[in-house]
CSV table of C-alpha atoms and ligand atoms in Angstrom, one decimal:
chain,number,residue,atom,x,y,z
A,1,UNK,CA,0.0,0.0,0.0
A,2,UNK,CA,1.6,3.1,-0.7
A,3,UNK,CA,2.0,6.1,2.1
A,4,UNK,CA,1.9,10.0,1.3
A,5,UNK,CA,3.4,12.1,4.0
A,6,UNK,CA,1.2,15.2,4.4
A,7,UNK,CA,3.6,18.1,6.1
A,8,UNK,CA,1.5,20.9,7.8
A,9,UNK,CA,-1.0,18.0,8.3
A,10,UNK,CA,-2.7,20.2,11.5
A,11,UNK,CA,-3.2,22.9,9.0
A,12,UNK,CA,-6.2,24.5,7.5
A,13,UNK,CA,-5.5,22.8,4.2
A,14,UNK,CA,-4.0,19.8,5.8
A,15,UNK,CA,-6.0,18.7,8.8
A,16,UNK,CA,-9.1,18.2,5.6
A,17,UNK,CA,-6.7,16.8,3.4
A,18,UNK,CA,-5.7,14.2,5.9
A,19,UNK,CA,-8.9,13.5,6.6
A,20,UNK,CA,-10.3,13.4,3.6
A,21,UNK,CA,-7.0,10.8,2.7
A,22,UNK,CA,-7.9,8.2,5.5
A,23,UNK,CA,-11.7,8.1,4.3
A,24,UNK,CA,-10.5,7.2,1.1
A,25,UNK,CA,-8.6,4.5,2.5
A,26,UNK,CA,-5.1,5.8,1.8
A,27,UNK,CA,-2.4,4.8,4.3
A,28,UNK,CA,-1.5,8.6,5.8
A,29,UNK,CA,1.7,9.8,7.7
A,30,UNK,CA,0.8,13.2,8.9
A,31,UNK,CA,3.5,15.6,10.4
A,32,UNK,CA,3.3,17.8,13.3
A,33,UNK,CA,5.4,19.6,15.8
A,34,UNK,CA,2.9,18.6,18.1
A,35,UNK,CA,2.0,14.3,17.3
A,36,UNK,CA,0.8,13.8,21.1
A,37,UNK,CA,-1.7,17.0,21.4
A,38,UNK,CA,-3.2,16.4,17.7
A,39,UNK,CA,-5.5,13.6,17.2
A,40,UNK,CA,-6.5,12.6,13.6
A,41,UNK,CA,-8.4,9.4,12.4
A,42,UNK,CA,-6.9,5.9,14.2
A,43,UNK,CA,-5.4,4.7,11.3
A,44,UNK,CA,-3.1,8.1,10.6
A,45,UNK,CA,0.2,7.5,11.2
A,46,UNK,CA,2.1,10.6,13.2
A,47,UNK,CA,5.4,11.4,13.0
A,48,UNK,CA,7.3,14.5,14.4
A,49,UNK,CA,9.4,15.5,11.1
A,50,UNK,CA,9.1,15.1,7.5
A,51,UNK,CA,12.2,13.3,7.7
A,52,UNK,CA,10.9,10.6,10.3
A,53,UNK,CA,8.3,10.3,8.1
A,54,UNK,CA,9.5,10.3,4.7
A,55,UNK,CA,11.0,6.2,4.0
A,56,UNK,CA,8.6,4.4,1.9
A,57,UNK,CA,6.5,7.5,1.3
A,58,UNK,CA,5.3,7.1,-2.3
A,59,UNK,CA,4.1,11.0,-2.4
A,60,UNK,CA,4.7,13.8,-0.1
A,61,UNK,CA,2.1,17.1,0.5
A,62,UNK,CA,4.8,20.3,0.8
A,63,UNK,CA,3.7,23.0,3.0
A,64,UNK,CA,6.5,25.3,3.0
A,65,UNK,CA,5.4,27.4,5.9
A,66,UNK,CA,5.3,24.0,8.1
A,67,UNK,CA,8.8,23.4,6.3
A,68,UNK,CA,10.3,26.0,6.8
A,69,UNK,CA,14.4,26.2,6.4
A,70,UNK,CA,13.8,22.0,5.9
A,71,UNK,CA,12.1,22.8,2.8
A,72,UNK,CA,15.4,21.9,0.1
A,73,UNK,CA,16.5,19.1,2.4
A,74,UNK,CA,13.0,17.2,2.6
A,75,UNK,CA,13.5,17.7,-1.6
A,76,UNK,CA,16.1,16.1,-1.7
A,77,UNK,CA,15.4,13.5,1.2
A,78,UNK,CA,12.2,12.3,-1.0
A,79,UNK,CA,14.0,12.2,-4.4
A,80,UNK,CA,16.6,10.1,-2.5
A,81,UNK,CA,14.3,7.8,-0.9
A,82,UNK,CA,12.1,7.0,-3.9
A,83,UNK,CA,8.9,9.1,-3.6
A,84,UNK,CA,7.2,9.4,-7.0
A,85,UNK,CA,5.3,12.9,-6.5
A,86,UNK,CA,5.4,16.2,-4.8
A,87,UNK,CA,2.3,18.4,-4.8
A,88,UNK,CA,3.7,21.9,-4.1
A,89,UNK,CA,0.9,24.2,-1.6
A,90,UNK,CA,2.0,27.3,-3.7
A,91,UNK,CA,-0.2,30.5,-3.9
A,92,UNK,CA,-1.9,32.1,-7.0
A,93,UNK,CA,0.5,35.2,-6.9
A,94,UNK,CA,3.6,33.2,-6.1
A,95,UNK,CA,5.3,35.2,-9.2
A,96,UNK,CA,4.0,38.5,-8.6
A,97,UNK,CA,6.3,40.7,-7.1
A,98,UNK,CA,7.5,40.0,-3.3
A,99,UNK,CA,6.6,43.2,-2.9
A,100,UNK,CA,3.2,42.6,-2.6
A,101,UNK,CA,3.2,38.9,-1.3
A,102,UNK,CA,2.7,39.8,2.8
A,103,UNK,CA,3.1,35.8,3.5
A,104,UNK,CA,6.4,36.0,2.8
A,105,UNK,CA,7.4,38.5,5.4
A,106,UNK,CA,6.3,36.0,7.9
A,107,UNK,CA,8.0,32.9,6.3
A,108,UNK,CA,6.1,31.1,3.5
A,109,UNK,CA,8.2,30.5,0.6
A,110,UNK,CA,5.5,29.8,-2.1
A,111,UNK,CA,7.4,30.4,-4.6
A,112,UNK,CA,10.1,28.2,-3.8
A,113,UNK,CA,8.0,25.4,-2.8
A,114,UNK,CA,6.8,25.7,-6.2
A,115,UNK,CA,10.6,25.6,-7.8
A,116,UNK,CA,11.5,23.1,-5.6
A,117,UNK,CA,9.0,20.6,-6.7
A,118,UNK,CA,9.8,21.5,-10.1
A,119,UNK,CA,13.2,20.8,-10.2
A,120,UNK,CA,13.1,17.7,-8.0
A,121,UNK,CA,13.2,15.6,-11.2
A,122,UNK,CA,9.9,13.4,-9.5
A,123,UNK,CA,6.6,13.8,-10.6
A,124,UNK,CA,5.2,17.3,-9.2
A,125,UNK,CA,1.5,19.2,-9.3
A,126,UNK,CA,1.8,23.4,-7.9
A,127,UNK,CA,-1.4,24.2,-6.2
A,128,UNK,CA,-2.1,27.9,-6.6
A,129,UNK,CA,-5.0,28.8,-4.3
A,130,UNK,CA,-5.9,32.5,-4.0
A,131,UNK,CA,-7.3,33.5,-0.4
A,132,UNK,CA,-8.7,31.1,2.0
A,133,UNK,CA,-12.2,31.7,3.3
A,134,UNK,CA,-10.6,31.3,7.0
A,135,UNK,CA,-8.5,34.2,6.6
A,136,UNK,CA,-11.6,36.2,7.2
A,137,UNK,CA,-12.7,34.2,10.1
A,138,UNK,CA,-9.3,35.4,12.1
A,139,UNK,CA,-9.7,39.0,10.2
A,140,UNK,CA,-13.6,39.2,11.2
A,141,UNK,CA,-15.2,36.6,13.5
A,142,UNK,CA,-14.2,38.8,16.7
A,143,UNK,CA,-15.8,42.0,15.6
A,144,UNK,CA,-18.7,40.1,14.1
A,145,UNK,CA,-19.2,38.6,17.9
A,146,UNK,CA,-19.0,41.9,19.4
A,147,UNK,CA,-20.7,43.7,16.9
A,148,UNK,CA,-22.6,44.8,13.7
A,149,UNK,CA,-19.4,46.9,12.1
A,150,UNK,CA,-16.5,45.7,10.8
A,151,UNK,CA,-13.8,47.8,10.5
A,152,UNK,CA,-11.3,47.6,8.1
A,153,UNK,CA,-9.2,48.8,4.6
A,154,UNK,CA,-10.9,49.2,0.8
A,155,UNK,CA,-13.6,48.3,1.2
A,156,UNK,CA,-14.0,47.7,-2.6
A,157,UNK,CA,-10.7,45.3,-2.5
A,158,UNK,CA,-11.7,42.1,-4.5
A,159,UNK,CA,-11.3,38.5,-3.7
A,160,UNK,CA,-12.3,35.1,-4.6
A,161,UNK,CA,-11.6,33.1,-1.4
A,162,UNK,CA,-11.5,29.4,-1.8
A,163,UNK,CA,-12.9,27.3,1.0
A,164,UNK,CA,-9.9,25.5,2.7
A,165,UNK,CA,-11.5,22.0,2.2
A,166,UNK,CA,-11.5,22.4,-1.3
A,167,UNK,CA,-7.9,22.8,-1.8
A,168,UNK,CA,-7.7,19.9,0.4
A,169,UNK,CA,-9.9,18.3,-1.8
A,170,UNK,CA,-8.1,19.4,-4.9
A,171,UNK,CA,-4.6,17.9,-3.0
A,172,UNK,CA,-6.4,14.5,-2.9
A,173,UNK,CA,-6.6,14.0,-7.0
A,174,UNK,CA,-3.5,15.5,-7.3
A,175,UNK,CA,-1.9,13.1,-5.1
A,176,UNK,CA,-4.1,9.9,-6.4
A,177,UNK,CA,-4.3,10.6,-9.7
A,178,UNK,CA,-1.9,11.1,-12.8
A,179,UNK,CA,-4.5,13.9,-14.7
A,180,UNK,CA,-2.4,16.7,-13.2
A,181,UNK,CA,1.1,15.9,-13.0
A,182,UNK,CA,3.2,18.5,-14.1
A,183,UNK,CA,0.5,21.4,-14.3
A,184,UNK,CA,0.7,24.3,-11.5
A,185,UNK,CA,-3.1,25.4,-11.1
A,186,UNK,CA,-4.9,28.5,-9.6
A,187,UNK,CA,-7.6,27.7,-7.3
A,188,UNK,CA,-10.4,30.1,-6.3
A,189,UNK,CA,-13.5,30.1,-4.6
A,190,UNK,CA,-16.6,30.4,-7.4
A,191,UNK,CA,-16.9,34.2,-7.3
A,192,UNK,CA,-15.3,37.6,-6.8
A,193,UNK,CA,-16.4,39.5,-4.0
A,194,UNK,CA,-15.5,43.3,-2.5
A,195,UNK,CA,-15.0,43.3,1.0
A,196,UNK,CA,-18.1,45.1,1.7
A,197,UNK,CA,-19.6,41.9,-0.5
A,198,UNK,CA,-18.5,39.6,1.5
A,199,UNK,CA,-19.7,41.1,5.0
A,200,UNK,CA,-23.1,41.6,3.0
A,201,UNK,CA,-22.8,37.5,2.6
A,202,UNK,CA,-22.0,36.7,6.2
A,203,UNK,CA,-25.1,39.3,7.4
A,204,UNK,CA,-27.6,37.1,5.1
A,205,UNK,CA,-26.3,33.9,6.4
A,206,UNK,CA,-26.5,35.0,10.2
A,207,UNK,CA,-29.6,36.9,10.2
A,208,UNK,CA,-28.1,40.2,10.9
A,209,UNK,CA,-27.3,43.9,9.4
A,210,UNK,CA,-23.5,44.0,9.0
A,211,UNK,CA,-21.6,46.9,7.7
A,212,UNK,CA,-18.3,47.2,6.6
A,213,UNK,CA,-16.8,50.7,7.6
A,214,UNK,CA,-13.4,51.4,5.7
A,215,UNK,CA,-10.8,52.4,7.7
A,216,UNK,CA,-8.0,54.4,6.2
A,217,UNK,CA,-4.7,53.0,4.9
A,218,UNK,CA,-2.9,54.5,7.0
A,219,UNK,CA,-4.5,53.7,10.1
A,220,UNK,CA,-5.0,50.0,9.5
A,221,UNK,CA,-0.9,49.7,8.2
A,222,UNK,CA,0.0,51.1,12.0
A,223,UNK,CA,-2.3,49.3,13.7
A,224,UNK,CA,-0.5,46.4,11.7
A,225,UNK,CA,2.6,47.4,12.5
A,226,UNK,CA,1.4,48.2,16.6
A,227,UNK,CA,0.3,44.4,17.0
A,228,UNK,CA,3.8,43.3,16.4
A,229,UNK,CA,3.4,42.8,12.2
A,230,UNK,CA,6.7,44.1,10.5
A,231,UNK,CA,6.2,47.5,8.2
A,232,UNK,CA,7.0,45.2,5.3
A,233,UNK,CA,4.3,43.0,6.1
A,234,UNK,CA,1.9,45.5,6.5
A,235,UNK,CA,3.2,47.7,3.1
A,236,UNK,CA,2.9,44.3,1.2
A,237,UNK,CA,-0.5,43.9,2.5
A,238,UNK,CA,-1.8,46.8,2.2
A,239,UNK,CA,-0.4,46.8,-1.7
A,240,UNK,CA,-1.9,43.4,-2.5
A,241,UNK,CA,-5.7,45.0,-1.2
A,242,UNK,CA,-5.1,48.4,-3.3
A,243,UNK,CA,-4.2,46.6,-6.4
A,244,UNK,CA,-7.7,45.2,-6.0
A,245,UNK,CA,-9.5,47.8,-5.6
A,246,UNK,CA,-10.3,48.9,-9.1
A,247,UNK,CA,-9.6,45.0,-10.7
A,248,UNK,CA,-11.8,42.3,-9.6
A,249,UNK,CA,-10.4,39.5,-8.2
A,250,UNK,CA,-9.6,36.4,-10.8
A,251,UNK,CA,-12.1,33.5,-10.7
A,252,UNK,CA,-11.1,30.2,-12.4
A,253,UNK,CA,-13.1,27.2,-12.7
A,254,UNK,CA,-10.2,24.5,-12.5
A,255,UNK,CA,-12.1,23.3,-8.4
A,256,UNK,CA,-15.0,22.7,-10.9
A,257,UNK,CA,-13.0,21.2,-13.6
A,258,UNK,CA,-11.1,18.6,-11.2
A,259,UNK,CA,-13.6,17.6,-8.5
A,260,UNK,CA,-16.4,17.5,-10.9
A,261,UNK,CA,-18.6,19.8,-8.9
A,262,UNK,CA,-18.7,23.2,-8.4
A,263,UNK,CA,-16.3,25.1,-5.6
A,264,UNK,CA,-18.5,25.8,-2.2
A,265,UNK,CA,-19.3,29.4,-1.6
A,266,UNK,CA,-17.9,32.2,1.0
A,267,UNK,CA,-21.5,31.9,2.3
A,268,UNK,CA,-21.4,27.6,2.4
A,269,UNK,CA,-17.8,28.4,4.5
A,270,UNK,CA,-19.6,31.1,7.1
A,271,UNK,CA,-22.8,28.3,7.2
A,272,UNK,CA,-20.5,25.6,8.4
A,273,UNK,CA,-18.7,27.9,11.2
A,274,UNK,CA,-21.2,30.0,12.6
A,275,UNK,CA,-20.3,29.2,15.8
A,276,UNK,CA,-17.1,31.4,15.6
A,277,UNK,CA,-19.9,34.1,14.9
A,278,UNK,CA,-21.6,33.8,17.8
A,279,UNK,CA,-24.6,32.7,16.4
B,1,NAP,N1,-4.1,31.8,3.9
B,1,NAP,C1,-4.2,32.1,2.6
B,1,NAP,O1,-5.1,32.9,2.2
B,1,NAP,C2,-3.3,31.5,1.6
B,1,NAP,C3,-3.5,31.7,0.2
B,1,NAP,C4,-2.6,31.1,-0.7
B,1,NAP,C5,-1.5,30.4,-0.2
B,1,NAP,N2,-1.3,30.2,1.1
B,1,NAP,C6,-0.2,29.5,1.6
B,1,NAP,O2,-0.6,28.3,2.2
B,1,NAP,C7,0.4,27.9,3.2
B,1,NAP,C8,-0.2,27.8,4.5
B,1,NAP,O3,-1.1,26.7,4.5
B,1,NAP,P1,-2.0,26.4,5.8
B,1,NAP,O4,-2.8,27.7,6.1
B,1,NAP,O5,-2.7,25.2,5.6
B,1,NAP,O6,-1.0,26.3,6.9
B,1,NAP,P2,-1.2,26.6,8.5
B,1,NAP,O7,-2.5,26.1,8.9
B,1,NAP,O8,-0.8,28.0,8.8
B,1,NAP,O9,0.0,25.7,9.1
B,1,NAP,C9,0.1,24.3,8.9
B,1,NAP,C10,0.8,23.7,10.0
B,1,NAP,O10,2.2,24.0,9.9
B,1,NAP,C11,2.7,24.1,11.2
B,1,NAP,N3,3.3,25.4,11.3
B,1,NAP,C12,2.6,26.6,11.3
B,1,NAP,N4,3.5,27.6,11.4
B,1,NAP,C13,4.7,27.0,11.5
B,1,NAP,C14,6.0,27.5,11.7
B,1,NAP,N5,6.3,28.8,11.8
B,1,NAP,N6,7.0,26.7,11.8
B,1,NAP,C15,6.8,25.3,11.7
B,1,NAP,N7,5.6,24.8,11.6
B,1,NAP,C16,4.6,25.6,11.5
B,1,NAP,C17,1.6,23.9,12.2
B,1,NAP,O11,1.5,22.5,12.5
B,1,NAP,P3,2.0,21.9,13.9
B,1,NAP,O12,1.8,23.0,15.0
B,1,NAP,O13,1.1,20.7,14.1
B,1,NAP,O14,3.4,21.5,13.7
B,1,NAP,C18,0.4,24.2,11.4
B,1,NAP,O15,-0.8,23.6,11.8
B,1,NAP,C19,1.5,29.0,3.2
B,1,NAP,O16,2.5,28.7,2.3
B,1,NAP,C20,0.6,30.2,2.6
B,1,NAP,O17,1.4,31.2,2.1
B,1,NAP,C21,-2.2,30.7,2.0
C-alpha cells in the first residue's frame, strides 16, 4: 500500500486533506510539531518531522510554511528515498512581485515550494489557491461577535476566497491521480467579492445587518505594525488589497473542472462555522 506524507498535516488545508485521505482508505503519515496533542483518524500515522516520516512515502504534500528552512533538504530527502510525487501548496500570486506577497514577510516560501518541486526531477503538481475563506474568520469573527461593524481597509478590494477544504480536496486528485502531474493550477473560490460583498454575505447567512466601515490606509498599516506585524508585512498587504480595488479578483473554474462539482461558496464556508460568529 503506498503512504503519502502530508507536512503541515494540523493545518487548515492539511487537517481536511488528511482527513479526507484516511476516508478514502489511503495509508496517511501526517507531520506535526505537536503528534501527542493532535488527534487525527486511528489509522493516521504521526510522526514529528518530514524526515521521520518520509522512508517508503510514495508522495509527499509540501507546505512550506510547516517546512520552513527543511524545505530543500526534505526535496532532496524524498527524491533520494524513492517518492514518486510532490504536490507543491504554492499561492496564485507566487510570481507576482515580493513586494506585494505579505506571506512571505512571515516565512512562507511559495514560490520556492513551487521551484522546488519542479526541479526535484519526481513527478510534481503546484497548487495555486488564492485567499482562503478562513482568513476572514481570524480577520472578522471577533468583531462580528461583538458587533454589527466591521472595521477595516478598501472596502471595494476584490477577492475570490477558496474554501480551505476544497484545496484539500483538490490535494487529494492531485496526489491519487496522474491527470495533473506537471500542471501548476490557480484555485479560487466560485466568485469575486469586495470586502463590503463579503460582509453583506456573512449578514444574510447570520440573520443580521453587518456593515463594513473602511478604515483608512494609513490607520490599519499602523495598527498592523502596533500588533507586532513588521512595516514590510503590513506595506505588502496593504499593496496586495489596493491593487484590488479597481480589478476584480480572478475567478477560475479548474475546483469545478477537477472535482467534478462546483467550488463551495464564502456563504457555504460562514454556514459551516457560525459558531465562531456567535450565532
Ligand atoms: N491563507 C491564505 O489565504 C493562503 C493563500 C494562498 C496560499 N497560502 C499558503 O498556504 C500555506 C499555509 O497553509 P495552511 O494555512 O494550511 O498552513 P497553516 O494552517 O498556517 O500551518 C500548517 C501547520 O504547519 C505548522 N506550522 C505553522 N507555522 C509554523 C512555523 N512557523 N514553523 C513550523 N511549523 C509551522 C503547524 O503544525 P504543527 O503545529 O502541528 O506542527 C500548522 O498547523 C502558506 O505557504 C501560505 O502562504 C495561504
Amino acid at each position: 500500500m503506498n503512504t503519502i506524507l502530508v507536512t503541515g498535516a494540523t493545518g487548515n488545508v492539511g487537517r481536511p486533506l488528511v482527513n479526507q485521505l484516511a476516508e478514502a482508505g489511503v495509508q496517511v503519515r501526517a507531520v506535526t510539531r505537536a503528534p501527542d496533542s493532535a488527534p487525527f483518524p486511528a489509522d493516521v500515522e504521526v510522526v514529528g518531522s518530514a524526515a521521520e516520516g518520509i522512508h517508503d512515502a510514495s508522495a509527499v504534500f509540501l507546505n512550506s510554511r510547516a517546512l520552513g528552512d527543511e524545505l530543500a533538504t526534505v526535496v532532496d530527502l524524498a527524491r533520494r528515498a524513492g517518492v514518486r510525487r510532490l504536490v507543491a501548496l504554492s499561492a496564485i500570486n507566487a510570481d507576482d512581485d515580493f513586494s506585494r506577497q505579505p506571506s512571505r514577510f512571515r516565512g512562507d516560501r511559495n514560490a520556492e515550494v513551487e521551484q522546488h518541486a519542479v526541479d526535484s526531477g519526481l513527478e510534481w503538481v503546484s497548487l495555486r489557491p488564492t485567499v482562503f475563506a478562513t482568513n476572514f474568520f481570524g480577520m472578522w469573527a471577533a468583531q462580528i461577535r461583538a458587533g454589527d461593524v466591521i472595521n477595516g481597509p478598501y472596502a471595494q478590494a476584490s477577492t475570490a476566497p477558496i474554501v480551505d477544504a476544497d484545496i484539500s480536496a483538490v490535494a487529494v486528485h492531485a496526489l491519487l491521480r496522474d491527470d495533473l502531474v506537471g500542471r501548476k493550477i490557480p484555485l479560487t473560490g466560485p466568485q469575486a467579492l469586495t470586502n463590503a460583498e463579503l460582509v453583506d454575505v456573512i449578514g444574510d447567512v447570520l440573520g443580521r445587518r453587518l456593515r463594513y466601515r473602511e478604515a483608512p490606509p494609513d490607520l490599519v498599516r499602523r495598527r498592523f505594525i502596533d500588533i507586532g506585524f513588521s512595516a514590510e508585512f503590513a506595506d505588502a498587504y496593504m499593496a496586495l488589497l489596493e491593487a484590488t480595488v479597481s480589478t476584480p479578483a480572478l475567478v477560475t473554474n479548474e475546483v469545478e473542472k477537477i472535482l467534478g462539482r462546483p467550488p463551495q461558496s464564502f456563504g457555504d464556508a460562514i454556514r459551516s462555522h457560525r459558531d465562531l460568529f456567535g450565532n
